[in-house]
């Protein structure tokens, strides 16, 4: 087994913590934190009645601790798997495979980066911000959510970056609206050379299109159901275009989940032609 190959392990839930509408789980997962790179995920077996596994972004790894390296994931109590995960008790065991998928690419030079996230899907942007800061790249955030309780870790984002713009659909905190309300001015104001995005597909598309218009690169963390997460089931195939404009299909779990935003066929992914 190679140094970067994913591991299949039975992890233990060491801690759970509620934060707004989300629940953070701290897990042991022998060998997975050591192999982690921002943008990779773990596939977790959930609810004994569920065949499909649940893909969870890795939100944080702790290098040391009484239990060795651990990883944190964030779950929202939605759907059967999400509710089941949000209710697991400390001491529960979870089957985990990871880290899986292609991570975010890190620029060679320390260029300004804008990180755009919505809801708990913003989870992989936090370790990315740390990695970018290690490379001396100036980092800014746009964080969005339905309301204050659906914003992921705005205080942590402030600690990690030179600026944070918060936007909520109900205006309970930050400006009222969605990512699109602030995106173009944020790209301009931060002089971003790369925009990274994690969130619902419609948001990823908006970010990819705004970045393209502004002439900057984007990398988007595609969020699709990933039933196996390992490339076997072909349940995650999406349409993309290569650098020459030719159409291809890729598996989001293997060739993604992080992809250049300008390569994704958004109309096909969103099931529309708009
Ligand atoms: S989730 Fe099974 S092939 Fe991608």
mmCIF file of C-alpha atoms and ligand atoms in Angstrom:
data_model
loop_
_atom_site.group_PDB
_atom_site.id
_atom_site.type_symbol
_atom_site.label_atom_id
_atom_site.label_comp_id
_atom_site.label_asym_id
_atom_site.label_seq_id
_atom_site.Cartn_x
_atom_site.Cartn_y
_atom_site.Cartn_z
ATOM 1 C CA UNK A 1 0.000 0.000 0.000
ATOM 2 C CA UNK A 2 1.459 3.391 -1.038
ATOM 3 C CA UNK A 3 2.160 6.262 1.273
ATOM 4 C CA UNK A 4 -0.874 8.210 0.003
ATOM 5 C CA UNK A 5 -3.269 5.283 -0.501
ATOM 6 C CA UNK A 6 -6.569 5.518 1.379
ATOM 7 C CA UNK A 7 -7.142 3.408 4.473
ATOM 8 C CA UNK A 8 -10.240 1.520 5.503
ATOM 9 C CA UNK A 9 -10.523 1.675 9.265
ATOM 10 C CA UNK A 10 -12.978 1.499 12.109
ATOM 11 C CA UNK A 11 -12.763 4.864 13.843
ATOM 12 C CA UNK A 12 -14.068 5.922 17.207
ATOM 13 C CA UNK A 13 -16.077 9.038 17.983
ATOM 14 C CA UNK A 14 -13.990 10.891 20.574
ATOM 15 C CA UNK A 15 -16.094 14.016 20.908
ATOM 16 C CA UNK A 16 -19.180 15.671 19.499
ATOM 17 C CA UNK A 17 -19.971 19.365 19.646
ATOM 18 C CA UNK A 18 -22.969 21.339 18.496
ATOM 19 C CA UNK A 19 -22.232 24.577 16.637
ATOM 20 C CA UNK A 20 -25.352 26.362 15.442
ATOM 21 C CA UNK A 21 -27.285 24.021 13.164
ATOM 22 C CA UNK A 22 -24.302 21.694 12.737
ATOM 23 C CA UNK A 23 -22.558 19.023 14.743
ATOM 24 C CA UNK A 24 -18.790 18.562 14.747
ATOM 25 C CA UNK A 25 -17.463 15.044 15.260
ATOM 26 C CA UNK A 26 -13.883 14.327 16.315
ATOM 27 C CA UNK A 27 -12.810 10.883 15.187
ATOM 28 C CA UNK A 28 -9.899 8.552 15.452
ATOM 29 C CA UNK A 29 -9.152 7.091 12.037
ATOM 30 C CA UNK A 30 -5.774 5.410 12.080
ATOM 31 C CA UNK A 31 -3.639 6.460 9.121
ATOM 32 C CA UNK A 32 -6.202 8.859 7.597
ATOM 33 C CA UNK A 33 -5.189 12.171 9.262
ATOM 34 C CA UNK A 34 -1.575 11.508 8.292
ATOM 35 C CA UNK A 35 -2.550 11.209 4.613
ATOM 36 C CA UNK A 36 -4.987 14.093 4.536
ATOM 37 C CA UNK A 37 -4.746 17.000 2.123
ATOM 38 C CA UNK A 38 -7.324 19.845 2.000
ATOM 39 C CA UNK A 39 -10.228 18.931 -0.246
ATOM 40 C CA UNK A 40 -10.103 15.204 0.391
ATOM 41 C CA UNK A 41 -12.937 13.394 2.133
ATOM 42 C CA UNK A 42 -13.828 10.236 4.039
ATOM 43 C CA UNK A 43 -16.606 7.810 3.126
ATOM 44 C CA UNK A 44 -18.501 6.769 6.252
ATOM 45 C CA UNK A 45 -20.893 3.884 6.706
ATOM 46 C CA UNK A 46 -24.016 5.256 8.323
ATOM 47 C CA UNK A 47 -27.296 3.892 9.702
ATOM 48 C CA UNK A 48 -27.252 0.085 9.412
ATOM 49 C CA UNK A 49 -30.202 0.293 6.975
ATOM 50 C CA UNK A 50 -28.207 2.440 4.504
ATOM 51 C CA UNK A 51 -26.178 0.665 1.824
ATOM 52 C CA UNK A 52 -24.685 3.837 0.364
ATOM 53 C CA UNK A 53 -21.948 5.473 2.316
ATOM 54 C CA UNK A 54 -21.827 9.119 3.151
ATOM 55 C CA UNK A 55 -19.020 11.372 1.888
ATOM 56 C CA UNK A 56 -17.806 13.782 4.557
ATOM 57 C CA UNK A 57 -15.372 16.629 3.987
ATOM 58 C CA UNK A 58 -12.448 16.564 6.355
ATOM 59 C CA UNK A 59 -12.652 19.830 8.283
ATOM 60 C CA UNK A 60 -9.601 19.625 10.479
ATOM 61 C CA UNK A 61 -6.840 17.278 11.478
ATOM 62 C CA UNK A 62 -5.139 17.436 14.831
ATOM 63 C CA UNK A 63 -1.625 16.130 14.650
ATOM 64 C CA UNK A 64 -1.269 15.245 18.299
ATOM 65 C CA UNK A 65 -3.443 14.205 21.167
ATOM 66 C CA UNK A 66 -3.896 11.484 23.727
ATOM 67 C CA UNK A 67 -5.399 9.301 20.979
ATOM 68 C CA UNK A 68 -2.887 10.194 18.283
ATOM 69 C CA UNK A 69 -3.853 12.187 15.188
ATOM 70 C CA UNK A 70 -7.593 12.785 14.840
ATOM 71 C CA UNK A 71 -9.891 14.246 12.232
ATOM 72 C CA UNK A 72 -12.976 16.437 12.474
ATOM 73 C CA UNK A 73 -15.989 16.359 10.203
ATOM 74 C CA UNK A 74 -19.093 18.552 10.237
ATOM 75 C CA UNK A 75 -22.561 17.119 9.745
ATOM 76 C CA UNK A 76 -25.971 18.664 9.333
ATOM 77 C CA UNK A 77 -28.933 16.674 10.673
ATOM 78 C CA UNK A 78 -30.624 16.345 7.274
ATOM 79 C CA UNK A 79 -31.656 13.134 5.534
ATOM 80 C CA UNK A 80 -31.362 9.670 7.076
ATOM 81 C CA UNK A 81 -27.553 9.582 7.047
ATOM 82 C CA UNK A 82 -27.132 13.155 8.284
ATOM 83 C CA UNK A 83 -29.541 12.682 11.193
ATOM 84 C CA UNK A 84 -27.926 9.387 12.124
ATOM 85 C CA UNK A 85 -24.449 10.910 12.134
ATOM 86 C CA UNK A 86 -25.580 13.981 14.070
ATOM 87 C CA UNK A 87 -26.857 11.700 16.820
ATOM 88 C CA UNK A 88 -23.913 9.322 17.229
ATOM 89 C CA UNK A 89 -22.599 9.126 20.772
ATOM 90 C CA UNK A 90 -19.073 9.495 22.025
ATOM 91 C CA UNK A 91 -17.512 6.032 21.962
ATOM 92 C CA UNK A 92 -19.482 4.910 18.860
ATOM 93 C CA UNK A 93 -17.525 3.247 16.104
ATOM 94 C CA UNK A 94 -17.705 4.266 12.448
ATOM 95 C CA UNK A 95 -16.370 2.493 9.384
ATOM 96 C CA UNK A 96 -14.338 5.034 7.449
ATOM 97 C CA UNK A 97 -12.399 4.976 4.191
ATOM 98 C CA UNK A 98 -10.107 7.817 3.316
ATOM 99 C CA UNK A 99 -8.702 10.170 2.554
ATOM 100 C CA UNK A 100 -10.397 9.938 -0.863
ATOM 101 C CA UNK A 101 -10.454 12.191 -3.896
ATOM 102 C CA UNK A 102 -8.236 14.853 -5.403
ATOM 103 C CA UNK A 103 -7.369 17.769 -3.127
ATOM 104 C CA UNK A 104 -7.289 21.482 -3.879
ATOM 105 C CA UNK A 105 -4.266 22.507 -5.921
ATOM 106 C CA UNK A 106 -2.082 25.019 -4.128
ATOM 107 C CA UNK A 107 -0.581 27.848 -6.213
ATOM 108 C CA UNK A 108 3.175 27.750 -6.578
ATOM 109 C CA UNK A 109 3.459 31.459 -5.791
ATOM 110 C CA UNK A 110 1.879 33.111 -2.714
ATOM 111 C CA UNK A 111 -0.928 34.795 -4.684
ATOM 112 C CA UNK A 112 -4.085 36.234 -3.090
ATOM 113 C CA UNK A 113 -6.802 33.597 -2.675
ATOM 114 C CA UNK A 114 -10.515 34.020 -2.051
ATOM 115 C CA UNK A 115 -12.302 31.127 -0.322
ATOM 116 C CA UNK A 116 -16.077 31.015 -0.813
ATOM 117 C CA UNK A 117 -18.168 28.598 1.229
ATOM 118 C CA UNK A 118 -21.806 28.003 2.043
ATOM 119 C CA UNK A 119 -23.221 26.178 5.062
ATOM 120 C CA UNK A 120 -21.392 23.169 6.438
ATOM 121 C CA UNK A 121 -20.099 22.432 2.937
ATOM 122 C CA UNK A 122 -17.500 25.147 3.628
ATOM 123 C CA UNK A 123 -15.694 22.607 5.845
ATOM 124 C CA UNK A 124 -12.751 21.815 3.519
ATOM 125 C CA UNK A 125 -11.901 25.506 3.073
ATOM 126 C CA UNK A 126 -10.579 25.826 6.618
ATOM 127 C CA UNK A 127 -7.653 23.410 6.359
ATOM 128 C CA UNK A 128 -7.073 24.862 2.884
ATOM 129 C CA UNK A 129 -6.751 28.341 4.414
ATOM 130 C CA UNK A 130 -4.167 26.977 6.818
ATOM 131 C CA UNK A 131 -2.194 25.356 4.018
ATOM 132 C CA UNK A 132 -2.292 28.564 1.960
ATOM 133 C CA UNK A 133 -1.160 30.622 4.926
ATOM 134 C CA UNK A 134 1.740 28.238 5.438
ATOM 135 C CA UNK A 135 2.711 29.190 1.889
ATOM 136 C CA UNK A 136 2.331 32.894 2.748
ATOM 137 C CA UNK A 137 -0.626 33.376 0.407
ATOM 138 C CA UNK A 138 -3.035 36.131 1.551
ATOM 139 C CA UNK A 139 -6.402 34.490 2.267
ATOM 140 C CA UNK A 140 -9.869 36.062 2.354
ATOM 141 C CA UNK A 141 -13.227 34.395 2.976
ATOM 142 C CA UNK A 142 -16.793 34.816 1.854
ATOM 143 C CA UNK A 143 -19.018 32.731 4.129
ATOM 144 C CA UNK A 144 -22.694 32.268 3.365
ATOM 145 C CA UNK A 145 -25.630 30.529 5.015
ATOM 146 C CA UNK A 146 -29.389 30.601 5.349
ATOM 147 C CA UNK A 147 -29.042 32.360 8.719
ATOM 148 C CA UNK A 148 -26.533 32.821 11.515
ATOM 149 C CA UNK A 149 -26.874 29.218 12.738
ATOM 150 C CA UNK A 150 -26.019 27.901 9.269
ATOM 151 C CA UNK A 151 -22.696 29.761 9.000
ATOM 152 C CA UNK A 152 -19.678 27.565 9.524
ATOM 153 C CA UNK A 153 -17.085 28.919 11.946
ATOM 154 C CA UNK A 154 -17.015 32.655 11.049
ATOM 155 C CA UNK A 155 -14.839 33.410 14.078
ATOM 156 C CA UNK A 156 -12.283 30.848 12.991
ATOM 157 C CA UNK A 157 -12.354 32.291 9.476
ATOM 158 C CA UNK A 158 -11.586 35.742 10.926
ATOM 159 C CA UNK A 159 -8.643 34.327 12.823
ATOM 160 C CA UNK A 160 -7.242 32.708 9.696
ATOM 161 C CA UNK A 161 -7.656 35.380 7.075
ATOM 162 C CA UNK A 162 -7.156 39.047 6.335
ATOM 163 C CA UNK A 163 -10.857 39.636 5.598
ATOM 164 C CA UNK A 164 -14.171 37.816 5.971
ATOM 165 C CA UNK A 165 -17.402 38.776 4.328
ATOM 166 C CA UNK A 166 -20.521 37.174 5.772
ATOM 167 C CA UNK A 167 -23.786 36.924 3.893
ATOM 168 C CA UNK A 168 -27.026 35.339 5.093
ATOM 169 C CA UNK A 169 -30.280 34.769 3.245
ATOM 170 C CA UNK A 170 -32.335 36.255 6.095
ATOM 171 C CA UNK A 171 -29.894 39.066 6.908
ATOM 172 C CA UNK A 172 -29.565 37.867 10.540
ATOM 173 C CA UNK A 173 -25.833 38.534 10.363
ATOM 174 C CA UNK A 174 -23.622 40.137 7.728
ATOM 175 C CA UNK A 175 -25.258 41.370 4.557
ATOM 176 C CA UNK A 176 -28.559 39.991 3.352
ATOM 177 C CA UNK A 177 -28.508 37.893 0.203
ATOM 178 C CA UNK A 178 -26.425 35.093 -1.190
ATOM 179 C CA UNK A 179 -22.890 34.582 -2.423
ATOM 180 C CA UNK A 180 -23.672 36.301 -5.721
ATOM 181 C CA UNK A 181 -24.587 39.505 -3.879
ATOM 182 C CA UNK A 182 -20.987 40.042 -2.817
ATOM 183 C CA UNK A 183 -18.894 37.806 -5.059
ATOM 184 C CA UNK A 184 -17.833 40.142 -7.841
ATOM 185 C CA UNK A 185 -16.822 42.944 -5.498
ATOM 186 C CA UNK A 186 -15.029 40.443 -3.244
ATOM 187 C CA UNK A 187 -12.955 39.087 -6.153
ATOM 188 C CA UNK A 188 -12.037 42.639 -7.085
ATOM 189 C CA UNK A 189 -11.392 43.942 -3.573
ATOM 190 C CA UNK A 190 -9.183 40.989 -2.592
ATOM 191 C CA UNK A 191 -7.340 40.995 -5.944
ATOM 192 C CA UNK A 192 -7.744 37.239 -5.877
ATOM 193 C CA UNK A 193 -5.768 35.233 -8.399
ATOM 194 C CA UNK A 194 -7.556 32.010 -7.409
ATOM 195 C CA UNK A 195 -11.073 31.504 -6.079
ATOM 196 C CA UNK A 196 -11.778 28.304 -4.172
ATOM 197 C CA UNK A 197 -15.383 27.304 -3.559
ATOM 198 C CA UNK A 198 -17.233 24.662 -1.557
ATOM 199 C CA UNK A 199 -20.999 24.534 -1.317
ATOM 200 C CA UNK A 200 -24.151 23.642 -3.222
ATOM 201 C CA UNK A 201 -23.794 23.091 -6.963
ATOM 202 C CA UNK A 202 -25.702 26.241 -7.981
ATOM 203 C CA UNK A 203 -23.298 28.293 -5.868
ATOM 204 C CA UNK A 204 -20.250 26.560 -7.328
ATOM 205 C CA UNK A 205 -21.472 27.383 -10.789
ATOM 206 C CA UNK A 206 -21.972 31.041 -9.895
ATOM 207 C CA UNK A 207 -18.463 31.213 -8.465
ATOM 208 C CA UNK A 208 -16.926 29.485 -11.487
ATOM 209 C CA UNK A 209 -18.693 31.858 -13.867
ATOM 210 C CA UNK A 210 -17.796 34.989 -11.873
ATOM 211 C CA UNK A 211 -14.159 33.885 -11.670
ATOM 212 C CA UNK A 212 -14.039 33.234 -15.389
ATOM 213 C CA UNK A 213 -15.527 36.670 -16.099
ATOM 214 C CA UNK A 214 -12.919 38.244 -13.833
ATOM 215 C CA UNK A 215 -10.167 36.304 -15.602
ATOM 216 C CA UNK A 216 -9.087 34.341 -12.511
ATOM 217 C CA UNK A 217 -8.845 30.633 -11.853
ATOM 218 C CA UNK A 218 -11.409 28.776 -9.804
ATOM 219 C CA UNK A 219 -11.349 25.434 -8.072
ATOM 220 C CA UNK A 220 -14.646 24.010 -6.928
ATOM 221 C CA UNK A 221 -15.301 21.169 -4.497
ATOM 222 C CA UNK A 222 -18.115 19.280 -6.182
ATOM 223 C CA UNK A 223 -20.751 18.043 -3.774
ATOM 224 C CA UNK A 224 -22.560 15.069 -5.246
ATOM 225 C CA UNK A 225 -23.841 11.905 -3.615
ATOM 226 C CA UNK A 226 -20.810 9.600 -3.653
ATOM 227 C CA UNK A 227 -22.279 6.162 -2.888
ATOM 228 C CA UNK A 228 -18.952 4.308 -2.774
ATOM 229 C CA UNK A 229 -16.407 7.122 -2.920
ATOM 230 C CA UNK A 230 -13.778 4.845 -4.410
ATOM 231 C CA UNK A 231 -14.509 4.809 -8.148
ATOM 232 C CA UNK A 232 -16.283 1.432 -8.247
ATOM 233 C CA UNK A 233 -20.000 2.158 -8.550
ATOM 234 C CA UNK A 234 -19.901 4.887 -11.258
ATOM 235 C CA UNK A 235 -22.718 6.586 -9.393
ATOM 236 C CA UNK A 236 -20.973 9.967 -9.513
ATOM 237 C CA UNK A 237 -20.164 10.482 -13.201
ATOM 238 C CA UNK A 238 -20.243 14.116 -14.351
ATOM 239 C CA UNK A 239 -19.637 15.846 -17.672
ATOM 240 C CA UNK A 240 -16.571 18.043 -18.087
ATOM 241 C CA UNK A 241 -14.604 19.652 -20.906
ATOM 242 C CA UNK A 242 -10.865 19.371 -21.276
ATOM 243 C CA UNK A 243 -8.476 22.210 -22.130
ATOM 244 C CA UNK A 244 -9.268 21.719 -25.858
ATOM 245 C CA UNK A 245 -13.002 21.958 -25.216
ATOM 246 C CA UNK A 246 -13.699 18.262 -25.831
ATOM 247 C CA UNK A 247 -16.399 16.640 -23.714
ATOM 248 C CA UNK A 248 -15.516 13.850 -21.283
ATOM 249 C CA UNK A 249 -17.011 12.111 -18.333
ATOM 250 C CA UNK A 250 -15.202 11.835 -15.027
ATOM 251 C CA UNK A 251 -16.001 10.296 -11.683
ATOM 252 C CA UNK A 252 -16.436 13.039 -9.092
ATOM 253 C CA UNK A 253 -15.004 10.824 -6.351
ATOM 254 C CA UNK A 254 -11.789 9.926 -8.182
ATOM 255 C CA UNK A 255 -11.065 12.727 -10.647
ATOM 256 C CA UNK A 256 -12.625 15.247 -8.223
ATOM 257 C CA UNK A 257 -14.188 16.184 -5.986
ATOM 258 C CA UNK A 258 -12.084 19.293 -6.573
ATOM 259 C CA UNK A 259 -12.140 20.376 -10.222
ATOM 260 C CA UNK A 260 -11.261 23.555 -12.128
ATOM 261 C CA UNK A 261 -14.528 25.482 -12.276
ATOM 262 C CA UNK A 262 -14.183 26.275 -15.978
ATOM 263 C CA UNK A 263 -14.010 22.580 -16.905
ATOM 264 C CA UNK A 264 -17.344 21.523 -15.412
ATOM 265 C CA UNK A 265 -20.419 21.242 -17.646
ATOM 266 C CA UNK A 266 -22.717 23.058 -15.221
ATOM 267 C CA UNK A 267 -25.871 22.823 -17.347
ATOM 268 C CA UNK A 268 -25.565 19.054 -17.393
ATOM 269 C CA UNK A 269 -24.708 18.851 -13.691
ATOM 270 C CA UNK A 270 -27.661 21.016 -12.714
ATOM 271 C CA UNK A 271 -29.967 19.219 -15.119
ATOM 272 C CA UNK A 272 -30.860 22.353 -17.032
ATOM 273 C CA UNK A 273 -29.793 24.212 -20.113
ATOM 274 C CA UNK A 274 -29.827 27.697 -18.621
HETATM 275 S S1 LIG B 1 -19.054 7.302 -5.854
HETATM 276 FE FE1 LIG B 1 -18.842 5.333 -6.682
HETATM 277 S S2 LIG B 1 -17.689 5.693 -8.484
HETATM 278 FE FE2 LIG B 1 -17.761 7.630 -7.534
#
